[in-house]
PDB file of C-alpha atoms and ligand atoms in Angstrom:
ATOM      1  CA  MET A1290     157.865 103.285 164.145  1.00 98.00           C
ATOM      2  CA  LYS A1291     154.101 103.675 163.742  1.00 98.00           C
ATOM      3  CA  GLU A1292     151.709 101.995 166.181  1.00 98.00           C
ATOM      4  CA  PHE A1293     148.068 101.404 165.291  1.00 99.00           C
ATOM      5  CA  TYR A1294     145.273  98.835 165.054  1.00 99.00           C
ATOM      6  CA  ILE A1295     144.152  96.778 162.069  1.00 99.00           C
ATOM      7  CA  ASN A1296     140.475  95.849 161.972  1.00 98.00           C
ATOM      8  CA  SER A1297     139.644  92.176 161.579  1.00 99.00           C
ATOM      9  CA  ASP A1298     135.845  91.852 161.489  1.00 98.00           C
ATOM     10  CA  GLY A1299     135.525  94.207 164.465  1.00 98.00           C
ATOM     11  CA  ILE A1300     138.499  92.770 166.376  1.00 98.00           C
ATOM     12  CA  ARG A1301     141.282  95.344 166.799  1.00 99.00           C
ATOM     13  CA  LEU A1302     144.693  93.854 166.089  1.00 99.00           C
ATOM     14  CA  HIS A1303     147.596  95.746 167.648  1.00 99.00           C
ATOM     15  CA  ALA A1304     150.252  96.505 165.042  1.00 99.00           C
ATOM     16  CA  LYS A1305     153.624  98.225 164.736  1.00 99.00           C
ATOM     17  CA  LEU A1306     155.194  99.212 161.450  1.00 98.00           C
ATOM     18  CA  ASP A1307     158.973  99.704 161.319  1.00 98.00           C
ATOM     19  CA  ARG A1308     160.375 101.085 158.060  1.00 98.00           C
ATOM     20  CA  PRO A1309     164.098 101.433 157.425  1.00 98.00           C
ATOM     21  CA  ASP A1310     163.475 104.381 155.086  1.00 97.00           C
ATOM     22  CA  ASP A1311     160.013 105.887 154.741  1.00 94.00           C
ATOM     23  CA  THR A1312     160.898 107.954 151.682  1.00 96.00           C
ATOM     24  CA  VAL A1313     161.170 104.975 149.325  1.00 96.00           C
ATOM     25  CA  LYS A1314     158.942 102.130 148.204  1.00 98.00           C
ATOM     26  CA  GLY A1315     160.043  98.639 149.111  1.00 98.00           C
ATOM     27  CA  ALA A1316     159.296  95.179 150.424  1.00 98.00           C
ATOM     28  CA  LEU A1317     157.323  94.504 153.601  1.00 98.00           C
ATOM     29  CA  CYS A1318     157.320  91.454 155.844  1.00 98.00           C
ATOM     30  CA  ILE A1319     154.390  90.624 158.135  1.00 99.00           C
ATOM     31  CA  LEU A1320     155.752  89.214 161.419  1.00 99.00           C
ATOM     32  CA  VAL A1321     153.690  87.195 163.915  1.00 99.00           C
ATOM     33  CA  HIS A1322     154.508  85.757 167.380  1.00 98.00           C
ATOM     34  CA  GLY A1323     153.551  82.298 168.705  1.00 98.00           C
ATOM     35  CA  PHE A1324     151.086  80.750 171.205  1.00 98.00           C
ATOM     36  CA  THR A1325     151.087  82.995 174.377  1.00 98.00           C
ATOM     37  CA  GLY A1326     153.559  85.287 172.577  1.00 98.00           C
ATOM     38  CA  HIS A1327     153.572  88.954 171.606  1.00 99.00           C
ATOM     39  CA  MET A1328     155.443  91.417 169.396  1.00 99.00           C
ATOM     40  CA  GLU A1329     158.024  92.535 171.974  1.00 99.00           C
ATOM     41  CA  GLU A1330     159.511  89.089 172.595  1.00 98.00           C
ATOM     42  CA  ASP A1331     163.285  89.047 172.101  1.00 98.00           C
ATOM     43  CA  HIS A1332     163.220  86.713 169.089  1.00 98.00           C
ATOM     44  CA  ILE A1333     160.436  88.715 167.392  1.00 99.00           C
ATOM     45  CA  VAL A1334     162.266  92.021 167.897  1.00 99.00           C
ATOM     46  CA  ALA A1335     165.533  90.393 166.729  1.00 98.00           C
ATOM     47  CA  ALA A1336     163.786  89.208 163.538  1.00 99.00           C
ATOM     48  CA  GLN A1337     162.247  92.657 162.975  1.00 99.00           C
ATOM     49  CA  LYS A1338     165.598  94.419 163.361  1.00 98.00           C
ATOM     50  CA  ALA A1339     167.324  91.897 161.096  1.00 98.00           C
ATOM     51  CA  MET A1340     164.749  92.552 158.373  1.00 98.00           C
ATOM     52  CA  ASN A1341     165.047  96.339 158.772  1.00 98.00           C
ATOM     53  CA  GLU A1342     168.830  95.908 158.517  1.00 98.00           C
ATOM     54  CA  ALA A1343     168.315  94.300 155.104  1.00 98.00           C
ATOM     55  CA  GLY A1344     166.092  97.191 153.963  1.00 98.00           C
ATOM     56  CA  ILE A1345     162.769  95.410 154.562  1.00 98.00           C
ATOM     57  CA  SER A1346     159.850  97.146 156.284  1.00 98.00           C
ATOM     58  CA  VAL A1347     158.243  95.056 159.005  1.00 98.00           C
ATOM     59  CA  LEU A1348     154.618  94.922 160.124  1.00 99.00           C
ATOM     60  CA  ARG A1349     154.435  93.202 163.504  1.00 99.00           C
ATOM     61  CA  VAL A1350     150.878  92.260 164.433  1.00 99.00           C
ATOM     62  CA  GLU A1351     149.440  90.563 167.512  1.00 99.00           C
ATOM     63  CA  MET A1352     146.735  88.013 166.821  1.00 99.00           C
ATOM     64  CA  TYR A1353     143.431  87.429 168.662  1.00 99.00           C
ATOM     65  CA  GLY A1354     143.840  87.119 172.437  1.00 99.00           C
ATOM     66  CA  HIS A1355     147.529  88.022 172.397  1.00 99.00           C
ATOM     67  CA  GLY A1356     149.506  91.135 173.357  1.00 99.00           C
ATOM     68  CA  LYS A1357     147.434  94.318 173.137  1.00 99.00           C
ATOM     69  CA  SER A1358     144.974  92.974 170.569  1.00 99.00           C
ATOM     70  CA  ASP A1359     141.310  92.368 171.332  1.00 99.00           C
ATOM     71  CA  GLY A1360     139.985  89.003 172.471  1.00 98.00           C
ATOM     72  CA  GLU A1361     140.637  86.729 175.417  1.00 98.00           C
ATOM     73  CA  PHE A1362     143.498  84.284 175.207  1.00 98.00           C
ATOM     74  CA  ARG A1363     141.268  81.345 176.206  1.00 98.00           C
ATOM     75  CA  ASP A1364     138.967  82.060 173.260  1.00 98.00           C
ATOM     76  CA  HIS A1365     141.608  82.164 170.558  1.00 98.00           C
ATOM     77  CA  THR A1366     141.647  79.510 167.834  1.00 99.00           C
ATOM     78  CA  LEU A1367     143.652  78.943 164.686  1.00 99.00           C
ATOM     79  CA  TYR A1368     140.534  79.846 162.695  1.00 99.00           C
ATOM     80  CA  LYS A1369     140.433  83.259 164.398  1.00 99.00           C
ATOM     81  CA  TRP A1370     144.152  83.698 163.708  1.00 99.00           C
ATOM     82  CA  VAL A1371     143.606  82.794 160.040  1.00 99.00           C
ATOM     83  CA  THR A1372     140.784  85.352 159.792  1.00 99.00           C
ATOM     84  CA  ASN A1373     143.029  87.932 161.492  1.00 99.00           C
ATOM     85  CA  ALA A1374     145.988  87.194 159.226  1.00 99.00           C
ATOM     86  CA  LEU A1375     143.859  87.481 156.087  1.00 99.00           C
ATOM     87  CA  ALA A1376     142.826  90.967 157.239  1.00 99.00           C
ATOM     88  CA  VAL A1377     146.493  91.818 157.827  1.00 99.00           C
ATOM     89  CA  VAL A1378     147.498  90.582 154.363  1.00 99.00           C
ATOM     90  CA  GLU A1379     144.762  92.709 152.810  1.00 98.00           C
ATOM     91  CA  TYR A1380     145.908  95.712 154.820  1.00 98.00           C
ATOM     92  CA  ALA A1381     149.550  95.177 153.816  1.00 98.00           C
ATOM     93  CA  ARG A1382     148.736  94.560 150.163  1.00 98.00           C
ATOM     94  CA  ASN A1383     147.011  97.969 149.997  1.00 98.00           C
ATOM     95  CA  LEU A1384     149.828 100.014 151.545  1.00 98.00           C
ATOM     96  CA  ASP A1385     151.022 102.371 148.825  1.00 97.00           C
ATOM     97  CA  PHE A1386     154.743 101.971 149.552  1.00 98.00           C
ATOM     98  CA  VAL A1387     154.749  98.164 149.380  1.00 98.00           C
ATOM     99  CA  THR A1388     156.355  96.552 146.338  1.00 98.00           C
ATOM    100  CA  GLU A1389     156.629  92.946 147.548  1.00 98.00           C
ATOM    101  CA  LEU A1390     155.203  91.027 150.488  1.00 98.00           C
ATOM    102  CA  TYR A1391     156.699  88.399 152.779  1.00 98.00           C
ATOM    103  CA  MET A1392     155.302  86.646 155.820  1.00 99.00           C
ATOM    104  CA  CYS A1393     157.217  85.371 158.824  1.00 99.00           C
ATOM    105  CA  GLY A1394     155.916  83.816 162.036  1.00 99.00           C
ATOM    106  CA  HIS A1395     157.285  81.990 165.035  1.00 99.00           C
ATOM    107  CA  SER A1396     155.941  78.638 166.242  1.00 98.00           C
ATOM    108  CA  GLN A1397     152.117  78.817 166.137  1.00 98.00           C
ATOM    109  CA  GLY A1398     152.722  81.960 164.083  1.00 99.00           C
ATOM    110  CA  GLY A1399     154.936  79.789 161.869  1.00 99.00           C
ATOM    111  CA  LEU A1400     152.086  77.343 161.358  1.00 99.00           C
ATOM    112  CA  LEU A1401     149.886  80.365 160.570  1.00 99.00           C
ATOM    113  CA  THR A1402     152.499  81.503 158.046  1.00 99.00           C
ATOM    114  CA  MET A1403     152.301  78.096 156.343  1.00 99.00           C
ATOM    115  CA  LEU A1404     148.487  78.223 156.191  1.00 99.00           C
ATOM    116  CA  ILE A1405     148.339  81.817 154.925  1.00 99.00           C
ATOM    117  CA  GLY A1406     151.193  81.170 152.495  1.00 98.00           C
ATOM    118  CA  ALA A1407     149.028  78.585 150.769  1.00 98.00           C
ATOM    119  CA  MET A1408     145.865  80.707 150.905  1.00 98.00           C
ATOM    120  CA  CYS A1409     147.550  83.872 149.592  1.00 98.00           C
ATOM    121  CA  ALA A1410     150.333  82.306 147.527  1.00 98.00           C
ATOM    122  CA  ASP A1411     150.144  85.028 144.868  1.00 98.00           C
ATOM    123  CA  ASP A1412     150.797  87.720 147.462  1.00 98.00           C
ATOM    124  CA  PHE A1413     154.112  86.442 148.779  1.00 98.00           C
ATOM    125  CA  LYS A1414     157.608  86.497 147.339  1.00 98.00           C
ATOM    126  CA  ALA A1415     158.644  84.083 150.092  1.00 98.00           C
ATOM    127  CA  ILE A1416     157.500  82.895 153.516  1.00 98.00           C
ATOM    128  CA  LEU A1417     159.657  82.427 156.614  1.00 99.00           C
ATOM    129  CA  PRO A1418     158.282  79.993 159.210  1.00 99.00           C
ATOM    130  CA  LEU A1419     160.514  80.096 162.328  1.00 99.00           C
ATOM    131  CA  SER A1420     160.355  76.930 164.497  1.00 98.00           C
ATOM    132  CA  PRO A1421     156.946  76.304 162.913  1.00 99.00           C
ATOM    133  CA  ALA A1422     154.564  74.353 165.178  1.00 98.00           C
ATOM    134  CA  TRP A1423     152.907  72.513 162.326  1.00 98.00           C
ATOM    135  CA  MET A1424     152.322  69.428 164.459  1.00 98.00           C
ATOM    136  CA  ILE A1425     149.600  71.276 166.438  1.00 98.00           C
ATOM    137  CA  PRO A1426     146.730  69.900 164.267  1.00 98.00           C
ATOM    138  CA  GLU A1427     148.181  66.379 164.304  1.00 98.00           C
ATOM    139  CA  ASP A1428     148.726  66.599 168.090  1.00 98.00           C
ATOM    140  CA  ALA A1429     145.143  67.845 168.525  1.00 98.00           C
ATOM    141  CA  ARG A1430     143.870  64.817 166.589  1.00 98.00           C
ATOM    142  CA  ASN A1431     145.997  62.604 168.872  1.00 98.00           C
ATOM    143  CA  GLY A1432     144.703  64.196 172.083  1.00 98.00           C
ATOM    144  CA  ILE A1433     147.870  66.119 172.945  1.00 98.00           C
ATOM    145  CA  MET A1434     148.438  69.808 173.398  1.00 96.00           C
ATOM    146  CA  LEU A1435     151.851  71.063 174.510  1.00 93.00           C
ATOM    147  CA  GLY A1436     152.324  67.874 176.503  1.00 90.00           C
ATOM    148  CA  ASN A1437     148.826  68.027 178.057  1.00 94.00           C
ATOM    149  CA  LYS A1438     146.613  65.026 177.276  1.00 96.00           C
ATOM    150  CA  PHE A1439     142.864  65.126 176.628  1.00 98.00           C
ATOM    151  CA  ASP A1440     140.160  62.879 175.171  1.00 98.00           C
ATOM    152  CA  LYS A1441     140.429  63.496 171.439  1.00 98.00           C
ATOM    153  CA  GLU A1442     136.952  62.141 170.736  1.00 97.00           C
ATOM    154  CA  HIS A1443     135.166  63.908 173.585  1.00 98.00           C
ATOM    155  CA  ILE A1444     136.683  67.347 173.604  1.00 98.00           C
ATOM    156  CA  PRO A1445     136.743  68.850 177.109  1.00 98.00           C
ATOM    157  CA  GLU A1446     135.355  72.287 177.916  1.00 98.00           C
ATOM    158  CA  LYS A1447     138.918  73.522 178.301  1.00 98.00           C
ATOM    159  CA  VAL A1448     142.531  72.411 178.156  1.00 97.00           C
ATOM    160  CA  ALA A1449     144.824  74.047 180.673  1.00 96.00           C
ATOM    161  CA  SER A1450     148.406  74.021 181.883  1.00 95.00           C
ATOM    162  CA  GLU A1451     149.817  75.906 184.856  1.00 94.00           C
ATOM    163  CA  SER A1452     150.223  79.035 182.785  1.00 96.00           C
ATOM    164  CA  TRP A1453     147.438  79.034 180.173  1.00 97.00           C
ATOM    165  CA  GLU A1454     143.955  77.789 179.388  1.00 97.00           C
ATOM    166  CA  VAL A1455     142.148  77.475 176.049  1.00 98.00           C
ATOM    167  CA  SER A1456     138.559  76.502 175.352  1.00 98.00           C
ATOM    168  CA  GLY A1457     137.630  73.217 173.689  1.00 98.00           C
ATOM    169  CA  ASP A1458     137.023  75.157 170.501  1.00 98.00           C
ATOM    170  CA  TYR A1459     140.797  75.584 170.131  1.00 98.00           C
ATOM    171  CA  ILE A1460     141.033  71.783 169.871  1.00 98.00           C
ATOM    172  CA  ARG A1461     137.908  71.334 167.724  1.00 98.00           C
ATOM    173  CA  THR A1462     139.189  73.727 165.101  1.00 98.00           C
ATOM    174  CA  ALA A1463     142.836  72.617 165.264  1.00 98.00           C
ATOM    175  CA  GLN A1464     141.734  69.026 164.597  1.00 98.00           C
ATOM    176  CA  THR A1465     140.325  70.055 161.199  1.00 98.00           C
ATOM    177  CA  ILE A1466     143.545  71.640 159.913  1.00 98.00           C
ATOM    178  CA  HIS A1467     145.888  69.713 157.626  1.00 98.00           C
ATOM    179  CA  ALA A1468     149.147  71.597 157.399  1.00 98.00           C
ATOM    180  CA  GLU A1469     150.555  69.116 154.835  1.00 98.00           C
ATOM    181  CA  ASP A1470     147.941  70.376 152.351  1.00 98.00           C
ATOM    182  CA  SER A1471     149.142  73.942 152.839  1.00 98.00           C
ATOM    183  CA  ILE A1472     152.748  72.820 152.420  1.00 98.00           C
ATOM    184  CA  ALA A1473     151.886  71.020 149.187  1.00 98.00           C
ATOM    185  CA  ARG A1474     149.993  73.982 147.781  1.00 98.00           C
ATOM    186  CA  TYR A1475     152.663  76.655 148.299  1.00 98.00           C
ATOM    187  CA  LYS A1476     155.171  76.512 145.442  1.00 98.00           C
ATOM    188  CA  GLY A1477     157.123  79.675 146.326  1.00 98.00           C
ATOM    189  CA  LYS A1478     160.323  80.096 148.291  1.00 98.00           C
ATOM    190  CA  VAL A1479     160.420  79.114 151.970  1.00 98.00           C
ATOM    191  CA  LEU A1480     163.077  79.796 154.605  1.00 98.00           C
ATOM    192  CA  ILE A1481     162.727  77.653 157.729  1.00 99.00           C
ATOM    193  CA  VAL A1482     164.903  78.434 160.752  1.00 99.00           C
ATOM    194  CA  HIS A1483     164.807  75.942 163.631  1.00 99.00           C
ATOM    195  CA  GLY A1484     166.911  75.158 166.720  1.00 98.00           C
ATOM    196  CA  ASP A1485     168.165  71.581 166.740  1.00 98.00           C
ATOM    197  CA  GLU A1486     167.545  71.337 170.510  1.00 98.00           C
ATOM    198  CA  ASP A1487     163.936  72.556 170.343  1.00 98.00           C
ATOM    199  CA  THR A1488     161.974  70.769 173.089  1.00 97.00           C
ATOM    200  CA  VAL A1489     158.584  72.275 172.123  1.00 98.00           C
ATOM    201  CA  VAL A1490     158.547  71.599 168.376  1.00 98.00           C
ATOM    202  CA  PRO A1491     160.907  68.758 167.426  1.00 98.00           C
ATOM    203  CA  PHE A1492     163.565  69.689 164.857  1.00 98.00           C
ATOM    204  CA  SER A1493     162.427  66.696 162.781  1.00 98.00           C
ATOM    205  CA  TYR A1494     159.312  68.686 161.808  1.00 98.00           C
ATOM    206  CA  ALA A1495     161.506  71.339 160.217  1.00 98.00           C
ATOM    207  CA  GLU A1496     163.370  68.655 158.276  1.00 98.00           C
ATOM    208  CA  LYS A1497     160.112  67.074 157.148  1.00 98.00           C
ATOM    209  CA  ALA A1498     158.605  70.412 156.072  1.00 99.00           C
ATOM    210  CA  ALA A1499     161.774  71.346 154.173  1.00 98.00           C
ATOM    211  CA  LYS A1500     161.540  68.076 152.236  1.00 98.00           C
ATOM    212  CA  LEU A1501     157.829  68.444 151.500  1.00 98.00           C
ATOM    213  CA  TYR A1502     157.979  72.055 150.304  1.00 98.00           C
ATOM    214  CA  ASN A1503     158.653  72.680 146.624  1.00 98.00           C
ATOM    215  CA  ASP A1504     161.403  75.231 147.276  1.00 98.00           C
ATOM    216  CA  ALA A1505     162.530  75.345 150.893  1.00 98.00           C
ATOM    217  CA  GLU A1506     165.789  75.989 152.656  1.00 98.00           C
ATOM    218  CA  LEU A1507     166.206  74.847 156.253  1.00 98.00           C
ATOM    219  CA  VAL A1508     168.832  76.681 158.274  1.00 98.00           C
ATOM    220  CA  PRO A1509     169.414  74.950 161.619  1.00 98.00           C
ATOM    221  CA  ILE A1510     170.671  76.849 164.633  1.00 98.00           C
ATOM    222  CA  TYR A1511     172.728  74.388 166.640  1.00 98.00           C
ATOM    223  CA  GLY A1512     172.541  74.164 170.412  1.00 98.00           C
ATOM    224  CA  THR A1513     169.382  76.191 170.831  1.00 98.00           C
ATOM    225  CA  ASP A1514     165.782  75.665 171.904  1.00 98.00           C
ATOM    226  CA  HIS A1515     162.381  76.906 170.703  1.00 98.00           C
ATOM    227  CA  GLY A1516     162.914  80.656 171.215  1.00 98.00           C
ATOM    228  CA  PHE A1517     166.562  80.774 170.033  1.00 98.00           C
ATOM    229  CA  ILE A1518     167.680  82.003 173.472  1.00 97.00           C
ATOM    230  CA  GLY A1519     171.391  82.773 173.439  1.00 97.00           C
ATOM    231  CA  HIS A1520     171.443  82.506 169.639  1.00 98.00           C
ATOM    232  CA  LEU A1521     169.529  85.588 168.549  1.00 98.00           C
ATOM    233  CA  ASP A1522     172.581  86.978 166.731  1.00 98.00           C
ATOM    234  CA  GLU A1523     172.632  83.867 164.543  1.00 98.00           C
ATOM    235  CA  LEU A1524     168.893  84.158 163.905  1.00 98.00           C
ATOM    236  CA  ALA A1525     169.370  87.801 162.901  1.00 98.00           C
ATOM    237  CA  GLU A1526     172.310  86.983 160.631  1.00 98.00           C
ATOM    238  CA  ILE A1527     170.341  84.213 158.861  1.00 98.00           C
ATOM    239  CA  ILE A1528     167.366  86.510 158.282  1.00 98.00           C
ATOM    240  CA  THR A1529     169.418  89.514 157.146  1.00 98.00           C
ATOM    241  CA  SER A1530     171.455  87.468 154.679  1.00 98.00           C
ATOM    242  CA  PHE A1531     168.300  85.804 153.310  1.00 98.00           C
ATOM    243  CA  PHE A1532     166.773  89.204 152.492  1.00 98.00           C
ATOM    244  CA  LYS A1533     170.044  90.622 151.155  1.00 97.00           C
ATOM    245  CA  LYS A1534     170.229  87.677 148.744  1.00 97.00           C
ATOM    246  CA  GLU A1535     166.574  88.233 147.813  1.00 95.00           C
ATOM    247  CA  ALA A1536     167.417  91.806 146.803  1.00 88.00           C
ATOM    248  CA  LEU A1537     170.188  90.770 144.367  1.00 84.00           C
TER     249      LEU A1537
HETATM  250  C1  FER B 670     151.378  72.414 170.927  1.00 82.04           C
HETATM  251  C2  FER B 670     152.703  72.478 170.553  1.00 82.04           C
HETATM  252  C3  FER B 670     153.300  73.706 170.250  1.00 82.04           C
HETATM  253  C4  FER B 670     150.677  73.614 171.038  1.00 82.04           C
HETATM  254  C5  FER B 670     151.275  74.825 170.757  1.00 82.04           C
HETATM  255  C6  FER B 670     152.589  74.868 170.351  1.00 82.04           C
HETATM  256  C7  FER B 670     148.757  74.761 171.536  1.00 82.04           C
HETATM  257  C8  FER B 670     153.152  76.149 169.994  1.00 82.04           C
HETATM  258  C9  FER B 670     153.883  76.856 170.774  1.00 82.04           C
HETATM  259  C10 FER B 670     154.269  78.221 170.377  1.00 82.04           C
HETATM  260  O1  FER B 670     153.589  78.874 169.553  1.00 82.04           O
HETATM  261  O2  FER B 670     155.298  78.681 170.878  1.00 82.04           O
HETATM  262  O3  FER B 670     150.763  71.241 171.212  1.00 82.04           O
HETATM  263  O4  FER B 670     149.393  73.561 171.439  1.00 82.04           O
END
């Protein structure tokens, strides 16, 4: 494992690179956590190990205001995450051992994966949104954020729950994003994994995305919630077999 920082317009993004075999060239998957998440969460580490198991190198990166990356959590926005992710894609694309690129993200990182997939479609062999929170922009336009209500036409200075607080700019920017456009524009292969008992991002969004994408497979994990707790072995198995099939 190598640990380092990737520069995104002066913001240092904390990264870890895990390669199954550093003597050979091969595929690399960028892996991103969700809202309030980080790279050591159980489901992120399970995904990383599952990819390594299938021979795929993994670049875990923490986005603005998360984990050990620069920036305050309250100041993060999806625009900043998009800027960060574009810097990560450029970094990954220029690594000399990389033959093919993939991107995977959980929840808000899954939405990010959908947005970046469309922006950098030529870079990716496939994208893997896990429990993708692609209703965030729609919720923001409806005055809802993770169950917290606000005035959608008069954005407050901040939106807060008991455990987090974001500035109004999170809402302002989220309201401008149209994930359906990104879904329509990405023609490549998509693997969506989603728990059918997800209480944060309804499973119906995974079904809808799978239908809208040109070439998507939805693999449900039954009896599990947003972070796949208690079902990480199934998550790992789904990811490993996806990449093993990709290699055939
Ligand atoms: C929201 C619904 C889901 C939201 C965030 C999420 C910020 C994402 C959660 C996650 O990344 O785990 O309304 O607002």
